């Protein structure tokens, strides 16, 4: 049994898509205003056209706090990652999740000219003195200079924000962006 495709044409030969465009714009032509097939189809389109016009006429405003609620839900889904031990006074313990620590370090490294950080991680959670970064290098910047800046920014952020003495930052340039440089 073959399935016949539904024709776009009304019995009068007029295209349903064309009729919809005219009806939606409120500009039926002479044929469409007098043809019983076009009139019937245009009448069936009228509730949809009217609803669309009403929606277009009033701006949609999200409820207050929607964005904050969405972000809370997203953050609630994040896995915090392994705990990283931070320096603490004798007799006490201080940890930060790997997710939080690497997000902080990646944000700092993203300030290096010509670099967009893609990933930042501690290869060994028991050794927070070593960090690995993957990044995209933008046109007009050199890998050695940009990597040196990434290292400096990560080392400084680790020391000032986390109290960590990072002594090794491995930078892997995984892609090149040859579009116009958006940051100097």
PDB file of N, CA, C and O in Angstrom, residues 52-91:
ATOM      1  N   UNK A  52      -1.438  34.295  17.251  1.00  0.00           N
ATOM      2  CA  UNK A  52      -0.090  34.781  16.946  1.00  0.00           C
ATOM      3  C   UNK A  52       0.006  36.287  17.038  1.00  0.00           C
ATOM      4  O   UNK A  52       0.978  36.832  17.569  1.00  0.00           O
ATOM      5  N   UNK A  53      -1.024  36.972  16.555  1.00  0.00           N
ATOM      6  CA  UNK A  53      -1.034  38.435  16.619  1.00  0.00           C
ATOM      7  C   UNK A  53      -1.091  38.916  18.068  1.00  0.00           C
ATOM      8  O   UNK A  53      -0.416  39.882  18.447  1.00  0.00           O
ATOM      9  N   UNK A  54      -1.890  38.242  18.897  1.00  0.00           N
ATOM     10  CA  UNK A  54      -1.972  38.618  20.311  1.00  0.00           C
ATOM     11  C   UNK A  54      -0.638  38.414  21.019  1.00  0.00           C
ATOM     12  O   UNK A  54      -0.215  39.251  21.810  1.00  0.00           O
ATOM     13  N   UNK A  55       0.025  37.294  20.732  1.00  0.00           N
ATOM     14  CA  UNK A  55       1.327  37.048  21.356  1.00  0.00           C
ATOM     15  C   UNK A  55       2.360  38.068  20.915  1.00  0.00           C
ATOM     16  O   UNK A  55       3.185  38.520  21.704  1.00  0.00           O
ATOM     17  N   UNK A  56       2.313  38.424  19.634  1.00  0.00           N
ATOM     18  CA  UNK A  56       3.284  39.392  19.113  1.00  0.00           C
ATOM     19  C   UNK A  56       3.041  40.781  19.682  1.00  0.00           C
ATOM     20  O   UNK A  56       3.972  41.573  19.821  1.00  0.00           O
ATOM     21  N   UNK A  57       1.779  41.078  20.040  1.00  0.00           N
ATOM     22  CA  UNK A  57       1.438  42.414  20.517  1.00  0.00           C
ATOM     23  C   UNK A  57       1.866  42.661  21.957  1.00  0.00           C
ATOM     24  O   UNK A  57       2.044  43.796  22.363  1.00  0.00           O
ATOM     25  N   UNK A  58       2.009  41.621  22.743  1.00  0.00           N
ATOM     26  CA  UNK A  58       2.399  41.847  24.137  1.00  0.00           C
ATOM     27  C   UNK A  58       3.757  41.226  24.403  1.00  0.00           C
ATOM     28  O   UNK A  58       4.002  40.063  24.097  1.00  0.00           O
ATOM     29  N   UNK A  59       4.624  42.026  24.980  1.00  0.00           N
ATOM     30  CA  UNK A  59       5.964  41.503  25.258  1.00  0.00           C
ATOM     31  C   UNK A  59       5.906  40.425  26.333  1.00  0.00           C
ATOM     32  O   UNK A  59       5.119  40.514  27.270  1.00  0.00           O
ATOM     33  N   UNK A  60       6.736  39.446  26.165  1.00  0.00           N
ATOM     34  CA  UNK A  60       6.830  38.377  27.146  1.00  0.00           C
ATOM     35  C   UNK A  60       7.934  38.742  28.123  1.00  0.00           C
ATOM     36  O   UNK A  60       9.069  38.997  27.727  1.00  0.00           O
ATOM     37  N   UNK A  61       7.567  38.799  29.376  1.00  0.00           N
ATOM     38  CA  UNK A  61       8.547  39.108  30.422  1.00  0.00           C
ATOM     39  C   UNK A  61       8.676  37.895  31.325  1.00  0.00           C
ATOM     40  O   UNK A  61       7.680  37.432  31.879  1.00  0.00           O
ATOM     41  N   UNK A  62       9.890  37.414  31.487  1.00  0.00           N
ATOM     42  CA  UNK A  62      10.061  36.264  32.390  1.00  0.00           C
ATOM     43  C   UNK A  62       9.761  36.684  33.813  1.00  0.00           C
ATOM     44  O   UNK A  62       9.956  37.840  34.193  1.00  0.00           O
ATOM     45  N   UNK A  63       9.280  35.763  34.611  1.00  0.00           N
ATOM     46  CA  UNK A  63       9.013  36.107  36.012  1.00  0.00           C
ATOM     47  C   UNK A  63      10.290  36.514  36.726  1.00  0.00           C
ATOM     48  O   UNK A  63      11.380  36.054  36.390  1.00  0.00           O
ATOM     49  N   UNK A  64      10.139  37.372  37.708  1.00  0.00           N
ATOM     50  CA  UNK A  64      11.291  37.832  38.489  1.00  0.00           C
ATOM     51  C   UNK A  64      11.996  36.623  39.094  1.00  0.00           C
ATOM     52  O   UNK A  64      11.354  35.697  39.584  1.00  0.00           O
ATOM     53  N   UNK A  65      13.298  36.632  39.013  1.00  0.00           N
ATOM     54  CA  UNK A  65      14.083  35.561  39.616  1.00  0.00           C
ATOM     55  C   UNK A  65      14.230  34.316  38.764  1.00  0.00           C
ATOM     56  O   UNK A  65      14.826  33.342  39.201  1.00  0.00           O
ATOM     57  N   UNK A  66      13.693  34.321  37.535  1.00  0.00           N
ATOM     58  CA  UNK A  66      13.782  33.125  36.694  1.00  0.00           C
ATOM     59  C   UNK A  66      15.242  32.767  36.411  1.00  0.00           C
ATOM     60  O   UNK A  66      15.639  31.619  36.575  1.00  0.00           O
ATOM     61  N   UNK A  67      16.037  33.747  35.994  1.00  0.00           N
ATOM     62  CA  UNK A  67      17.440  33.466  35.655  1.00  0.00           C
ATOM     63  C   UNK A  67      18.192  32.933  36.873  1.00  0.00           C
ATOM     64  O   UNK A  67      18.945  31.960  36.773  1.00  0.00           O
ATOM     65  N   UNK A  68      17.965  33.534  38.029  1.00  0.00           N
ATOM     66  CA  UNK A  68      18.646  33.064  39.248  1.00  0.00           C
ATOM     67  C   UNK A  68      18.214  31.642  39.585  1.00  0.00           C
ATOM     68  O   UNK A  68      19.032  30.816  39.985  1.00  0.00           O
ATOM     69  N   UNK A  69      16.935  31.345  39.407  1.00  0.00           N
ATOM     70  CA  UNK A  69      16.444  29.998  39.680  1.00  0.00           C
ATOM     71  C   UNK A  69      17.033  28.970  38.739  1.00  0.00           C
ATOM     72  O   UNK A  69      17.387  27.865  39.152  1.00  0.00           O
ATOM     73  N   UNK A  70      17.146  29.332  37.466  1.00  0.00           N
ATOM     74  CA  UNK A  70      17.738  28.427  36.483  1.00  0.00           C
ATOM     75  C   UNK A  70      19.201  28.173  36.835  1.00  0.00           C
ATOM     76  O   UNK A  70      19.671  27.034  36.813  1.00  0.00           O
ATOM     77  N   UNK A  71      19.919  29.224  37.177  1.00  0.00           N
ATOM     78  CA  UNK A  71      21.333  29.055  37.524  1.00  0.00           C
ATOM     79  C   UNK A  71      21.490  28.212  38.788  1.00  0.00           C
ATOM     80  O   UNK A  71      22.400  27.392  38.881  1.00  0.00           O
ATOM     81  N   UNK A  72      20.602  28.373  39.778  1.00  0.00           N
ATOM     82  CA  UNK A  72      20.670  27.527  40.978  1.00  0.00           C
ATOM     83  C   UNK A  72      20.468  26.064  40.608  1.00  0.00           C
ATOM     84  O   UNK A  72      21.158  25.184  41.111  1.00  0.00           O
ATOM     85  N   UNK A  73      19.512  25.816  39.707  1.00  0.00           N
ATOM     86  CA  UNK A  73      19.252  24.432  39.287  1.00  0.00           C
ATOM     87  C   UNK A  73      20.458  23.857  38.557  1.00  0.00           C
ATOM     88  O   UNK A  73      20.844  22.704  38.774  1.00  0.00           O
ATOM     89  N   UNK A  74      21.087  24.654  37.710  1.00  0.00           N
ATOM     90  CA  UNK A  74      22.268  24.186  36.973  1.00  0.00           C
ATOM     91  C   UNK A  74      23.408  23.899  37.945  1.00  0.00           C
ATOM     92  O   UNK A  74      24.049  22.858  37.875  1.00  0.00           O
ATOM     93  N   UNK A  75      23.628  24.828  38.853  1.00  0.00           N
ATOM     94  CA  UNK A  75      24.707  24.617  39.829  1.00  0.00           C
ATOM     95  C   UNK A  75      24.446  23.386  40.686  1.00  0.00           C
ATOM     96  O   UNK A  75      25.365  22.686  41.084  1.00  0.00           O
ATOM     97  N   UNK A  76      23.184  23.127  40.972  1.00  0.00           N
ATOM     98  CA  UNK A  76      22.831  21.958  41.766  1.00  0.00           C
ATOM     99  C   UNK A  76      23.137  20.659  41.059  1.00  0.00           C
ATOM    100  O   UNK A  76      23.309  19.619  41.687  1.00  0.00           O
ATOM    101  N   UNK A  77      23.232  20.718  39.732  1.00  0.00           N
ATOM    102  CA  UNK A  77      23.532  19.526  38.947  1.00  0.00           C
ATOM    103  C   UNK A  77      25.028  19.286  38.796  1.00  0.00           C
ATOM    104  O   UNK A  77      25.442  18.214  38.390  1.00  0.00           O
ATOM    105  N   UNK A  78      25.819  20.297  39.091  1.00  0.00           N
ATOM    106  CA  UNK A  78      27.263  20.156  38.932  1.00  0.00           C
ATOM    107  C   UNK A  78      27.830  19.209  39.979  1.00  0.00           C
ATOM    108  O   UNK A  78      27.459  19.260  41.150  1.00  0.00           O
ATOM    109  N   UNK A  79      28.732  18.384  39.555  1.00  0.00           N
ATOM    110  CA  UNK A  79      29.442  17.501  40.476  1.00  0.00           C
ATOM    111  C   UNK A  79      30.629  18.296  41.014  1.00  0.00           C
ATOM    112  O   UNK A  79      31.431  18.812  40.233  1.00  0.00           O
ATOM    113  N   UNK A  80      30.747  18.442  42.324  1.00  0.00           N
ATOM    114  CA  UNK A  80      31.798  19.300  42.856  1.00  0.00           C
ATOM    115  C   UNK A  80      33.204  18.814  42.576  1.00  0.00           C
ATOM    116  O   UNK A  80      34.143  19.574  42.588  1.00  0.00           O
ATOM    117  N   UNK A  81      33.393  17.569  42.317  1.00  0.00           N
ATOM    118  CA  UNK A  81      34.730  17.059  42.039  1.00  0.00           C
ATOM    119  C   UNK A  81      35.456  16.666  43.313  1.00  0.00           C
ATOM    120  O   UNK A  81      34.951  16.780  44.425  1.00  0.00           O
ATOM    121  N   UNK A  82      36.661  16.220  43.101  1.00  0.00           N
ATOM    122  CA  UNK A  82      37.478  15.734  44.215  1.00  0.00           C
ATOM    123  C   UNK A  82      37.844  16.896  45.134  1.00  0.00           C
ATOM    124  O   UNK A  82      38.004  18.019  44.677  1.00  0.00           O
ATOM    125  N   UNK A  83      38.020  16.612  46.436  1.00  0.00           N
ATOM    126  CA  UNK A  83      38.463  17.689  47.329  1.00  0.00           C
ATOM    127  C   UNK A  83      39.966  17.927  47.165  1.00  0.00           C
ATOM    128  O   UNK A  83      40.746  16.989  47.054  1.00  0.00           O
ATOM    129  N   UNK A  84      40.344  19.165  47.128  1.00  0.00           N
ATOM    130  CA  UNK A  84      41.750  19.564  47.064  1.00  0.00           C
ATOM    131  C   UNK A  84      42.092  20.156  48.433  1.00  0.00           C
ATOM    132  O   UNK A  84      41.403  21.062  48.904  1.00  0.00           O
ATOM    133  N   UNK A  85      43.120  19.634  49.049  1.00  0.00           N
ATOM    134  CA  UNK A  85      43.544  20.142  50.352  1.00  0.00           C
ATOM    135  C   UNK A  85      44.268  21.465  50.188  1.00  0.00           C
ATOM    136  O   UNK A  85      45.176  21.594  49.357  1.00  0.00           O
ATOM    137  N   UNK A  86      43.869  22.444  50.986  1.00  0.00           N
ATOM    138  CA  UNK A  86      44.502  23.757  50.983  1.00  0.00           C
ATOM    139  C   UNK A  86      45.272  23.931  52.286  1.00  0.00           C
ATOM    140  O   UNK A  86      44.965  23.268  53.291  1.00  0.00           O
ATOM    141  N   UNK A  87      46.235  24.835  52.293  1.00  0.00           N
ATOM    142  CA  UNK A  87      46.967  25.100  53.534  1.00  0.00           C
ATOM    143  C   UNK A  87      45.994  25.577  54.621  1.00  0.00           C
ATOM    144  O   UNK A  87      45.102  26.378  54.352  1.00  0.00           O
ATOM    145  N   UNK A  88      46.164  25.045  55.822  1.00  0.00           N
ATOM    146  CA  UNK A  88      45.300  25.415  56.945  1.00  0.00           C
ATOM    147  C   UNK A  88      46.139  25.414  58.214  1.00  0.00           C
ATOM    148  O   UNK A  88      47.193  24.771  58.285  1.00  0.00           O
ATOM    149  N   UNK A  89      45.676  26.123  59.223  1.00  0.00           N
ATOM    150  CA  UNK A  89      46.409  26.121  60.503  1.00  0.00           C
ATOM    151  C   UNK A  89      46.498  24.710  61.071  1.00  0.00           C
ATOM    152  O   UNK A  89      45.651  23.857  60.779  1.00  0.00           O
ATOM    153  N   UNK A  90      47.514  24.478  61.857  1.00  0.00           N
ATOM    154  CA  UNK A  90      47.708  23.160  62.480  1.00  0.00           C
ATOM    155  C   UNK A  90      46.444  22.757  63.229  1.00  0.00           C
ATOM    156  O   UNK A  90      45.817  23.581  63.903  1.00  0.00           O
ATOM    157  N   UNK A  91      46.072  21.515  63.086  1.00  0.00           N
ATOM    158  CA  UNK A  91      44.909  20.991  63.770  1.00  0.00           C
ATOM    159  C   UNK A  91      43.597  21.234  63.050  1.00  0.00           C
ATOM    160  O   UNK A  91      42.536  20.864  63.547  1.00  0.00           O
TER     161      UNK A  91
END
